[in-house]
mmCIF file of C-alpha atoms and ligand atoms in Angstrom:
data_model
loop_
_atom_site.group_PDB
_atom_site.id
_atom_site.type_symbol
_atom_site.label_atom_id
_atom_site.label_comp_id
_atom_site.label_asym_id
_atom_site.label_seq_id
_atom_site.Cartn_x
_atom_site.Cartn_y
_atom_site.Cartn_z
ATOM 1 C CA MET A 24 5.401 10.271 -15.329
ATOM 2 C CA SER A 25 3.666 8.077 -17.874
ATOM 3 C CA ILE A 26 2.255 5.316 -15.694
ATOM 4 C CA PRO A 27 -1.465 4.565 -15.991
ATOM 5 C CA LEU A 28 -3.370 5.619 -12.868
ATOM 6 C CA SER A 29 -4.392 2.742 -10.622
ATOM 7 C CA ILE A 30 -7.771 4.255 -9.699
ATOM 8 C CA LYS A 31 -10.062 6.579 -11.685
ATOM 9 C CA TRP A 32 -13.226 8.302 -10.536
ATOM 10 C CA ASN A 33 -15.114 10.374 -13.145
ATOM 11 C CA GLY A 34 -17.845 11.597 -10.834
ATOM 12 C CA GLN A 35 -20.046 8.612 -11.663
ATOM 13 C CA LYS A 36 -17.918 5.565 -12.295
ATOM 14 C CA LEU A 37 -15.084 3.804 -10.388
ATOM 15 C CA THR A 38 -12.547 2.075 -12.594
ATOM 16 C CA ILE A 39 -9.355 0.419 -11.499
ATOM 17 C CA LEU A 40 -6.291 -0.757 -13.343
ATOM 18 C CA ASP A 41 -6.299 -4.575 -13.197
ATOM 19 C CA GLN A 42 -2.892 -5.160 -11.636
ATOM 20 C CA GLN A 43 -3.166 -8.881 -12.165
ATOM 21 C CA LYS A 44 -2.942 -8.245 -15.903
ATOM 22 C CA LEU A 45 0.215 -6.102 -15.606
ATOM 23 C CA PRO A 46 2.751 -5.764 -17.125
ATOM 24 C CA HIS A 47 1.600 -7.332 -20.386
ATOM 25 C CA ALA A 48 -1.856 -5.742 -20.560
ATOM 26 C CA ILE A 49 -3.314 -2.446 -19.477
ATOM 27 C CA GLU A 50 -6.951 -3.230 -18.639
ATOM 28 C CA TYR A 51 -9.383 -1.235 -16.568
ATOM 29 C CA LEU A 52 -12.290 -2.754 -14.675
ATOM 30 C CA THR A 53 -15.425 -0.879 -13.699
ATOM 31 C CA LEU A 54 -16.531 -1.588 -10.147
ATOM 32 C CA GLU A 55 -20.238 -0.994 -9.760
ATOM 33 C CA ILE A 56 -21.219 -2.674 -6.490
ATOM 34 C CA VAL A 57 -19.639 -3.282 -3.160
ATOM 35 C CA GLU A 58 -19.053 -6.956 -4.023
ATOM 36 C CA ASP A 59 -17.012 -5.909 -7.106
ATOM 37 C CA VAL A 60 -14.804 -3.820 -4.834
ATOM 38 C CA TYR A 61 -14.406 -6.610 -2.294
ATOM 39 C CA ASP A 62 -13.360 -9.025 -5.040
ATOM 40 C CA ALA A 63 -10.953 -6.537 -6.646
ATOM 41 C CA ILE A 64 -9.133 -6.039 -3.328
ATOM 42 C CA PHE A 65 -9.200 -9.684 -2.246
ATOM 43 C CA SER A 66 -7.932 -10.944 -5.598
ATOM 44 C CA LEU A 67 -5.251 -8.194 -5.807
ATOM 45 C CA LYS A 68 -6.659 -6.676 -8.965
ATOM 46 C CA VAL A 69 -6.108 -3.525 -6.938
ATOM 47 C CA ARG A 70 -3.426 -3.830 -4.331
ATOM 48 C CA GLY A 71 -1.005 -1.722 -2.321
ATOM 49 C CA ALA A 72 -2.043 -0.311 1.022
ATOM 50 C CA PRO A 73 -3.000 3.241 -0.091
ATOM 51 C CA ALA A 74 -4.724 2.023 -3.260
ATOM 52 C CA ILE A 75 -6.752 -0.482 -1.220
ATOM 53 C CA GLY A 76 -7.872 2.269 1.083
ATOM 54 C CA ILE A 77 -8.883 4.631 -1.709
ATOM 55 C CA THR A 78 -10.742 1.935 -3.586
ATOM 56 C CA ALA A 79 -12.623 0.792 -0.504
ATOM 57 C CA ALA A 80 -13.654 4.365 0.213
ATOM 58 C CA TYR A 81 -15.202 4.729 -3.245
ATOM 59 C CA GLY A 82 -16.699 1.270 -2.830
ATOM 60 C CA LEU A 83 -18.484 2.338 0.355
ATOM 61 C CA ALA A 84 -19.720 5.543 -1.307
ATOM 62 C CA ILE A 85 -21.012 3.824 -4.460
ATOM 63 C CA GLY A 86 -22.583 1.047 -2.352
ATOM 64 C CA ALA A 87 -24.380 3.631 -0.119
ATOM 65 C CA LYS A 88 -25.974 5.200 -3.217
ATOM 66 C CA ARG A 89 -27.997 2.018 -3.623
ATOM 67 C CA HIS A 90 -29.511 2.119 -0.098
ATOM 68 C CA ASP A 91 -32.972 3.686 -0.586
ATOM 69 C CA THR A 92 -34.179 4.663 2.856
ATOM 70 C CA ASP A 93 -35.269 7.997 4.387
ATOM 71 C CA SER A 94 -34.115 6.863 7.838
ATOM 72 C CA LEU A 95 -30.698 8.134 8.639
ATOM 73 C CA GLU A 96 -30.323 5.512 11.323
ATOM 74 C CA ALA A 97 -31.119 2.701 8.906
ATOM 75 C CA PHE A 98 -28.809 4.197 6.363
ATOM 76 C CA GLN A 99 -25.943 4.372 8.887
ATOM 77 C CA GLN A 100 -26.528 0.726 9.689
ATOM 78 C CA TYR A 101 -26.256 -0.165 6.006
ATOM 79 C CA VAL A 102 -23.082 1.776 5.709
ATOM 80 C CA GLU A 103 -21.557 0.149 8.830
ATOM 81 C CA LYS A 104 -22.452 -3.306 7.359
ATOM 82 C CA ASP A 105 -20.862 -2.490 3.968
ATOM 83 C CA ALA A 106 -17.787 -1.044 5.672
ATOM 84 C CA ALA A 107 -17.332 -4.208 7.798
ATOM 85 C CA TYR A 108 -17.665 -6.317 4.641
ATOM 86 C CA LEU A 109 -15.089 -4.286 2.684
ATOM 87 C CA ASN A 110 -12.792 -4.241 5.722
ATOM 88 C CA SER A 111 -12.771 -8.029 5.755
ATOM 89 C CA SER A 112 -11.272 -8.235 2.282
ATOM 90 C CA ARG A 113 -7.612 -8.065 3.534
ATOM 91 C CA PRO A 114 -6.436 -7.732 7.150
ATOM 92 C CA THR A 115 -2.945 -6.279 7.171
ATOM 93 C CA ALA A 116 -2.973 -2.849 5.431
ATOM 94 C CA VAL A 117 -4.304 -0.409 7.993
ATOM 95 C CA ASN A 118 -5.198 2.084 5.192
ATOM 96 C CA LEU A 119 -8.235 -0.033 4.432
ATOM 97 C CA GLY A 120 -9.799 0.350 7.881
ATOM 98 C CA TRP A 121 -8.501 3.923 8.174
ATOM 99 C CA ALA A 122 -10.241 5.030 4.964
ATOM 100 C CA LEU A 123 -13.550 3.287 5.861
ATOM 101 C CA SER A 124 -13.459 4.885 9.339
ATOM 102 C CA ARG A 125 -13.033 8.351 7.850
ATOM 103 C CA LEU A 126 -16.180 7.827 5.727
ATOM 104 C CA LYS A 127 -18.188 6.392 8.618
ATOM 105 C CA ASP A 128 -17.235 9.424 10.702
ATOM 106 C CA LYS A 129 -18.498 11.691 7.938
ATOM 107 C CA VAL A 130 -21.901 9.957 7.816
ATOM 108 C CA ARG A 131 -22.354 10.700 11.512
ATOM 109 C CA GLU A 132 -22.145 14.418 10.638
ATOM 110 C CA ALA A 133 -25.075 14.151 8.204
ATOM 111 C CA LYS A 134 -28.515 15.569 8.916
ATOM 112 C CA ASN A 135 -30.295 13.411 6.337
ATOM 113 C CA VAL A 136 -29.668 10.561 3.920
ATOM 114 C CA PRO A 137 -29.106 12.590 0.748
ATOM 115 C CA GLN A 138 -26.537 14.710 2.573
ATOM 116 C CA ALA A 139 -24.895 11.542 3.981
ATOM 117 C CA LYS A 140 -24.482 10.119 0.475
ATOM 118 C CA LEU A 141 -22.853 13.318 -0.749
ATOM 119 C CA LEU A 142 -20.534 13.426 2.312
ATOM 120 C CA LEU A 143 -19.419 9.828 1.713
ATOM 121 C CA LEU A 144 -18.479 10.466 -1.890
ATOM 122 C CA ALA A 145 -16.747 13.746 -1.080
ATOM 123 C CA GLU A 146 -14.612 12.060 1.566
ATOM 124 C CA ALA A 147 -13.606 9.295 -0.808
ATOM 125 C CA VAL A 148 -12.497 11.922 -3.331
ATOM 126 C CA GLU A 149 -10.630 13.748 -0.625
ATOM 127 C CA ILE A 150 -8.740 10.624 0.433
ATOM 128 C CA HIS A 151 -7.824 9.956 -3.214
ATOM 129 C CA GLN A 152 -6.497 13.472 -3.776
ATOM 130 C CA GLU A 153 -4.657 13.551 -0.426
ATOM 131 C CA ASP A 154 -2.825 10.345 -1.238
ATOM 132 C CA GLU A 155 -1.463 11.717 -4.480
ATOM 133 C CA ALA A 156 -0.149 14.792 -2.660
ATOM 134 C CA SER A 157 1.230 12.670 0.153
ATOM 135 C CA CYS A 158 3.131 10.354 -2.199
ATOM 136 C CA ARG A 159 4.672 13.253 -4.043
ATOM 137 C CA SER A 160 5.802 14.744 -0.760
ATOM 138 C CA ILE A 161 7.232 11.364 0.375
ATOM 139 C CA GLY A 162 9.212 11.333 -2.884
ATOM 140 C CA GLU A 163 10.618 14.777 -2.194
ATOM 141 C CA HIS A 164 11.685 13.864 1.388
ATOM 142 C CA ALA A 165 13.106 10.553 0.125
ATOM 143 C CA LEU A 166 15.181 12.305 -2.533
ATOM 144 C CA VAL A 167 16.800 14.386 0.214
ATOM 145 C CA LEU A 168 17.522 11.304 2.290
ATOM 146 C CA LEU A 169 18.991 9.410 -0.700
ATOM 147 C CA GLN A 170 21.374 12.193 -1.613
ATOM 148 C CA GLY A 171 24.697 10.619 -2.637
ATOM 149 C CA GLN A 172 23.128 7.135 -2.788
ATOM 150 C CA THR A 173 22.572 5.717 -6.313
ATOM 151 C CA ARG A 174 22.386 1.962 -5.999
ATOM 152 C CA VAL A 175 19.218 1.150 -4.059
ATOM 153 C CA MET A 176 17.301 -2.065 -3.469
ATOM 154 C CA THR A 177 13.585 -2.481 -2.973
ATOM 155 C CA ILE A 178 11.030 -5.307 -2.671
ATOM 156 C CA CYS A 179 7.428 -5.749 -3.765
ATOM 157 C CA ASN A 180 5.731 -2.768 -5.362
ATOM 158 C CA ALA A 181 5.231 0.339 -3.342
ATOM 159 C CA GLY A 182 4.857 2.265 -6.553
ATOM 160 C CA SER A 183 2.483 4.447 -8.447
ATOM 161 C CA VAL A 184 0.005 1.609 -9.071
ATOM 162 C CA ALA A 185 -0.092 0.860 -5.331
ATOM 163 C CA THR A 186 -1.214 4.407 -4.546
ATOM 164 C CA ALA A 187 -3.083 7.280 -6.172
ATOM 165 C CA LYS A 188 0.119 8.243 -8.047
ATOM 166 C CA TYR A 189 3.917 8.319 -7.623
ATOM 167 C CA GLY A 190 4.031 5.571 -4.961
ATOM 168 C CA THR A 191 5.855 5.643 -1.673
ATOM 169 C CA ALA A 192 9.189 3.669 -1.868
ATOM 170 C CA LEU A 193 9.315 4.263 -5.643
ATOM 171 C CA ALA A 194 8.317 7.915 -5.508
ATOM 172 C CA PRO A 195 11.937 9.172 -5.326
ATOM 173 C CA PHE A 196 12.822 7.168 -8.377
ATOM 174 C CA HIS A 197 9.958 8.539 -10.419
ATOM 175 C CA LEU A 198 10.488 12.106 -9.304
ATOM 176 C CA GLY A 199 14.214 11.776 -9.627
ATOM 177 C CA SER A 200 13.869 10.559 -13.177
ATOM 178 C CA GLU A 201 11.850 13.739 -14.046
ATOM 179 C CA ARG A 202 14.816 15.771 -12.775
ATOM 180 C CA GLY A 203 17.666 13.839 -14.291
ATOM 181 C CA ARG A 204 18.554 12.355 -10.898
ATOM 182 C CA GLY A 205 19.802 8.851 -11.853
ATOM 183 C CA PHE A 206 19.318 5.785 -9.677
ATOM 184 C CA GLU A 207 20.260 2.119 -10.226
ATOM 185 C CA VAL A 208 17.391 0.226 -8.643
ATOM 186 C CA PHE A 209 17.652 -3.510 -7.810
ATOM 187 C CA ALA A 210 14.117 -4.941 -7.592
ATOM 188 C CA CYS A 211 13.486 -8.179 -5.765
ATOM 189 C CA GLU A 212 10.987 -10.265 -7.780
ATOM 190 C CA THR A 213 8.851 -10.739 -4.662
ATOM 191 C CA ARG A 214 7.628 -14.291 -4.556
ATOM 192 C CA PRO A 215 5.049 -15.712 -4.630
ATOM 193 C CA ILE A 216 3.053 -13.321 -6.787
ATOM 194 C CA TYR A 217 5.911 -11.300 -8.184
ATOM 195 C CA GLN A 218 4.905 -7.703 -7.485
ATOM 196 C CA GLY A 219 8.538 -6.750 -7.995
ATOM 197 C CA ALA A 220 9.089 -8.536 -11.302
ATOM 198 C CA ARG A 221 5.647 -7.686 -12.685
ATOM 199 C CA LEU A 222 4.975 -4.205 -11.330
ATOM 200 C CA THR A 223 8.083 -2.434 -9.976
ATOM 201 C CA VAL A 224 10.258 -3.346 -12.983
ATOM 202 C CA TRP A 225 7.510 -2.255 -15.363
ATOM 203 C CA GLU A 226 6.899 1.025 -13.483
ATOM 204 C CA LEU A 227 10.548 2.001 -13.346
ATOM 205 C CA GLN A 228 11.094 1.134 -17.029
ATOM 206 C CA GLN A 229 8.132 3.420 -17.881
ATOM 207 C CA SER A 230 9.901 6.195 -16.005
ATOM 208 C CA GLY A 231 13.279 5.430 -17.653
ATOM 209 C CA VAL A 232 14.845 4.375 -14.358
ATOM 210 C CA ASP A 233 17.735 1.905 -14.533
ATOM 211 C CA VAL A 234 16.223 -1.200 -12.933
ATOM 212 C CA THR A 235 17.709 -4.705 -12.448
ATOM 213 C CA LEU A 236 15.568 -7.682 -11.468
ATOM 214 C CA ILE A 237 16.834 -10.204 -8.998
ATOM 215 C CA THR A 238 15.288 -13.162 -7.272
ATOM 216 C CA ASP A 239 14.540 -12.657 -3.572
ATOM 217 C CA SER A 240 17.256 -15.191 -2.641
ATOM 218 C CA MET A 241 19.889 -13.079 -4.472
ATOM 219 C CA ALA A 242 19.507 -10.135 -2.141
ATOM 220 C CA ALA A 243 22.568 -10.715 0.137
ATOM 221 C CA HIS A 244 24.911 -11.562 -2.756
ATOM 222 C CA THR A 245 23.662 -8.516 -4.692
ATOM 223 C CA ILE A 246 24.074 -6.116 -1.815
ATOM 224 C CA GLY A 247 27.694 -7.258 -1.478
ATOM 225 C CA THR A 248 28.770 -7.556 -5.112
ATOM 226 C CA LYS A 249 26.780 -4.589 -6.457
ATOM 227 C CA GLU A 250 27.672 -2.422 -3.467
ATOM 228 C CA ILE A 251 24.074 -1.457 -2.745
ATOM 229 C CA GLU A 252 24.019 1.806 -0.806
ATOM 230 C CA ALA A 253 20.479 1.785 0.681
ATOM 231 C CA ILE A 254 17.262 -0.214 0.833
ATOM 232 C CA ILE A 255 13.842 1.451 0.660
ATOM 233 C CA VAL A 256 10.488 -0.270 1.082
ATOM 234 C CA GLY A 257 6.842 0.494 1.528
ATOM 235 C CA ALA A 258 4.599 -0.387 4.474
ATOM 236 C CA ASP A 259 1.156 -1.777 5.236
ATOM 237 C CA ARG A 260 0.853 -0.977 8.868
ATOM 238 C CA ILE A 261 3.266 0.777 11.226
ATOM 239 C CA ALA A 262 2.758 0.277 15.008
ATOM 240 C CA ALA A 263 3.262 3.046 17.560
ATOM 241 C CA ASN A 264 6.824 1.904 18.288
ATOM 242 C CA GLY A 265 7.784 1.877 14.594
ATOM 243 C CA ASP A 266 7.538 -1.881 13.992
ATOM 244 C CA THR A 267 6.501 -2.178 10.352
ATOM 245 C CA ALA A 268 4.488 -4.723 8.455
ATOM 246 C CA ASN A 269 5.312 -4.978 4.766
ATOM 247 C CA LYS A 270 5.518 -7.584 2.051
ATOM 248 C CA ILE A 271 7.003 -10.922 3.047
ATOM 249 C CA GLY A 272 10.739 -10.731 2.596
ATOM 250 C CA THR A 273 11.056 -7.190 3.899
ATOM 251 C CA TYR A 274 12.310 -8.326 7.277
ATOM 252 C CA ASN A 275 15.022 -10.329 5.483
ATOM 253 C CA LEU A 276 16.206 -7.126 3.709
ATOM 254 C CA ALA A 277 16.235 -5.183 7.011
ATOM 255 C CA LEU A 278 18.470 -7.888 8.567
ATOM 256 C CA LEU A 279 20.764 -7.712 5.519
ATOM 257 C CA ALA A 280 20.900 -3.902 5.752
ATOM 258 C CA ALA A 281 22.096 -4.185 9.307
ATOM 259 C CA ALA A 282 24.624 -6.881 8.388
ATOM 260 C CA PHE A 283 26.027 -4.744 5.517
ATOM 261 C CA SER A 284 25.742 -1.476 7.579
ATOM 262 C CA ILE A 285 23.637 0.246 4.930
ATOM 263 C CA PRO A 286 20.494 2.336 5.684
ATOM 264 C CA PHE A 287 17.020 0.669 5.632
ATOM 265 C CA TYR A 288 14.219 3.184 4.889
ATOM 266 C CA VAL A 289 10.464 2.738 5.153
ATOM 267 C CA ALA A 290 8.393 5.109 3.017
ATOM 268 C CA ALA A 291 4.746 5.452 4.001
ATOM 269 C CA PRO A 292 1.987 8.104 4.417
ATOM 270 C CA VAL A 293 0.811 8.819 7.944
ATOM 271 C CA SER A 294 -2.389 6.921 7.062
ATOM 272 C CA THR A 295 -0.284 3.759 7.389
ATOM 273 C CA PHE A 296 0.435 4.382 11.065
ATOM 274 C CA ASP A 297 -1.755 2.469 13.485
ATOM 275 C CA LEU A 298 -1.201 4.089 16.933
ATOM 276 C CA SER A 299 -3.859 1.837 18.430
ATOM 277 C CA ILE A 300 -1.266 -0.929 18.640
ATOM 278 C CA GLU A 301 1.880 -0.673 20.727
ATOM 279 C CA ASP A 302 4.131 -2.877 18.631
ATOM 280 C CA GLY A 303 4.241 -5.215 15.669
ATOM 281 C CA THR A 304 3.053 -8.296 17.519
ATOM 282 C CA ALA A 305 -0.535 -7.054 17.190
ATOM 283 C CA ILE A 306 -0.429 -6.607 13.454
ATOM 284 C CA PRO A 307 -2.630 -9.193 11.687
ATOM 285 C CA ILE A 308 -0.634 -11.032 8.996
ATOM 286 C CA GLU A 309 -2.665 -12.163 6.027
ATOM 287 C CA GLU A 310 -2.130 -15.769 4.934
ATOM 288 C CA ARG A 311 -3.074 -16.458 1.362
ATOM 289 C CA ASN A 312 -3.991 -19.380 -0.905
ATOM 290 C CA PRO A 313 -1.259 -22.140 -0.712
ATOM 291 C CA GLU A 314 -1.504 -22.501 -4.499
ATOM 292 C CA GLU A 315 0.248 -19.155 -4.807
ATOM 293 C CA ILE A 316 3.314 -21.151 -3.732
ATOM 294 C CA THR A 317 2.594 -24.756 -4.952
ATOM 295 C CA HIS A 318 1.528 -23.682 -8.475
ATOM 296 C CA THR A 319 2.972 -21.691 -11.275
ATOM 297 C CA ASN A 320 0.704 -20.536 -14.134
ATOM 298 C CA GLY A 321 -1.939 -22.820 -12.708
ATOM 299 C CA LYS A 322 0.259 -25.901 -12.891
ATOM 300 C CA PRO A 323 1.485 -27.683 -9.703
ATOM 301 C CA VAL A 324 5.172 -27.367 -8.984
ATOM 302 C CA ALA A 325 5.222 -29.008 -5.504
ATOM 303 C CA PRO A 326 3.617 -32.422 -4.916
ATOM 304 C CA LEU A 327 -0.105 -32.245 -4.617
ATOM 305 C CA GLY A 328 -1.267 -31.874 -1.042
ATOM 306 C CA THR A 329 2.044 -30.344 0.140
ATOM 307 C CA LYS A 330 1.796 -28.482 3.470
ATOM 308 C CA VAL A 331 2.263 -24.722 2.911
ATOM 309 C CA PHE A 332 2.826 -21.633 5.064
ATOM 310 C CA ASN A 333 2.023 -18.542 2.930
ATOM 311 C CA PRO A 334 2.140 -15.299 5.012
ATOM 312 C CA ALA A 335 1.821 -12.306 2.699
ATOM 313 C CA PHE A 336 3.581 -9.981 5.095
ATOM 314 C CA ASP A 337 6.230 -9.898 7.783
ATOM 315 C CA VAL A 338 7.010 -7.401 10.542
ATOM 316 C CA THR A 339 10.380 -5.557 10.660
ATOM 317 C CA PRO A 340 11.318 -4.522 14.208
ATOM 318 C CA ALA A 341 11.784 -0.765 14.623
ATOM 319 C CA HIS A 342 15.439 -1.139 15.659
ATOM 320 C CA LEU A 343 16.285 -2.274 12.160
ATOM 321 C CA ILE A 344 14.695 0.714 10.518
ATOM 322 C CA THR A 345 17.011 3.694 9.879
ATOM 323 C CA ALA A 346 14.181 6.155 9.150
ATOM 324 C CA ILE A 347 10.535 6.339 8.237
ATOM 325 C CA ILE A 348 9.799 8.782 5.398
ATOM 326 C CA THR A 349 6.350 10.328 5.494
ATOM 327 C CA GLU A 350 4.663 13.212 3.717
ATOM 328 C CA LYS A 351 5.034 15.195 6.920
ATOM 329 C CA GLY A 352 8.765 14.595 7.189
ATOM 330 C CA ILE A 353 11.272 11.999 8.159
ATOM 331 C CA ILE A 354 11.355 10.308 11.577
ATOM 332 C CA THR A 355 14.058 8.198 13.200
ATOM 333 C CA ALA A 356 14.276 6.305 16.459
ATOM 334 C CA ASP A 357 12.831 6.883 19.106
ATOM 335 C CA TYR A 358 9.826 6.137 16.909
ATOM 336 C CA GLN A 359 7.319 5.927 19.774
ATOM 337 C CA LYS A 360 8.055 9.569 20.708
ATOM 338 C CA ASN A 361 8.766 10.919 17.252
ATOM 339 C CA ILE A 362 5.660 9.486 15.617
ATOM 340 C CA PHE A 363 3.456 11.327 18.145
ATOM 341 C CA ASP A 364 5.534 14.517 17.723
ATOM 342 C CA LEU A 365 5.247 14.276 13.978
ATOM 343 C CA LEU A 366 1.476 13.743 14.061
ATOM 344 C CA GLY A 367 0.782 16.343 16.807
ATOM 345 C CA ALA A 368 -0.472 15.983 20.296
ATOM 346 C CA SER A 369 -4.034 15.537 19.038
ATOM 347 C CA THR A 370 -3.348 11.918 18.209
ATOM 348 C CA GLY A 371 -3.183 10.475 21.659
ATOM 349 C CA LYS A 372 -2.421 6.800 22.295
ATOM 350 C CA GLY A 373 -5.054 4.524 20.967
ATOM 351 C CA GLU A 374 -6.347 6.824 18.246
ATOM 352 C CA ARG A 375 -6.084 5.875 14.653
ATOM 353 C CA ILE A 376 -4.636 8.699 12.520
HETATM 354 C C1 LIG B 431 2.539 1.504 -1.065
HETATM 355 S S1 LIG B 431 2.045 -0.142 -1.166
HETATM 356 C C2 LIG B 431 2.377 -0.725 0.389
HETATM 357 C C3 LIG B 431 2.592 -2.270 0.460
HETATM 358 O O1 LIG B 431 1.443 -3.000 0.020
HETATM 359 C C4 LIG B 431 1.917 -4.191 -0.738
HETATM 360 O O2 LIG B 431 1.319 -5.345 -0.389
HETATM 361 P P1 LIG B 431 0.303 -6.084 -1.473
HETATM 362 O O3 LIG B 431 1.017 -6.090 -2.794
HETATM 363 O O4 LIG B 431 0.080 -7.447 -0.879
HETATM 364 O O5 LIG B 431 -0.962 -5.221 -1.492
HETATM 365 C C5 LIG B 431 3.411 -4.234 -0.306
HETATM 366 O O6 LIG B 431 3.566 -4.777 0.987
HETATM 367 C C6 LIG B 431 3.758 -2.762 -0.342
HETATM 368 O O7 LIG B 431 4.977 -2.495 0.181
#
């Protein structure tokens, strides 16, 4: 797979692929301080639930290196403050808070500040490496599920650049291409910031996958006329009952899948599950700058001062989801029961994974 990695850590330096420059430029940014990481996440230079979590983890670790104190208590307070700041960059993807929580837990194991700093960094590297393995496993499980299905639709970008590597929803296409398993993918452009047109199309072309770009409003007509056989999407937060938050427009596709009686799959690592919430009504939905809708290339399209509603995500009810594909396996309804079975009895209600 010849797609540039979204996140690089060389032991000293954190660099990210600037996703706002894709697909026409491959540029990496070095993030040196916590504020750089916050800005990179907030401005979607790095985006995608898993990639956000990995980047924030490194951000917390590099930020902690700058805290010169011998007091472990003071150090832990600094880390808590930095983690809260990074966690405020975007509200919907649970991977952000999940990754930061893992690092904060590690600090509590430390006996002194130098050890705490090493533990933070080691945990960030661990999260990064785990995600690559998880995405590859999701791709393998998804290939099994998609057997006999060639024409598949997706929305947004749940691809390699949104993760450590391979992606979630796009993982089967990247892996399949390496094995001569052909797909015809129909990518929704994903207004208002075009993750589908800019990122998914580019990724799949890099992997030699047959990809066709459509506007979001073409989805129903395309499913019917092109005889789409399945829809597969990523996720930003999955509640205990299986309700799933993903890019705005995903709910539309789930309704269309039901109307056309085709399967609707969610692909996500277990780090995207948030068992502390019963259902999707508790998932915070990010609302972004109205100019993402009123402007194109910085120029106003709508009349100035137009009232705008710009939610970046929607929530698909579990009953519209055919299966959730994770690195640990595939789950189907009854999600409430099967999610806990999949994750083991240790994750009781109210615990994050
Ligand atoms: C595997 S990426 C998951 C998820 O994140 C994306 O949102 P954004 O581009 O705003 O970061 C999109 O919802 C993907 O499906």
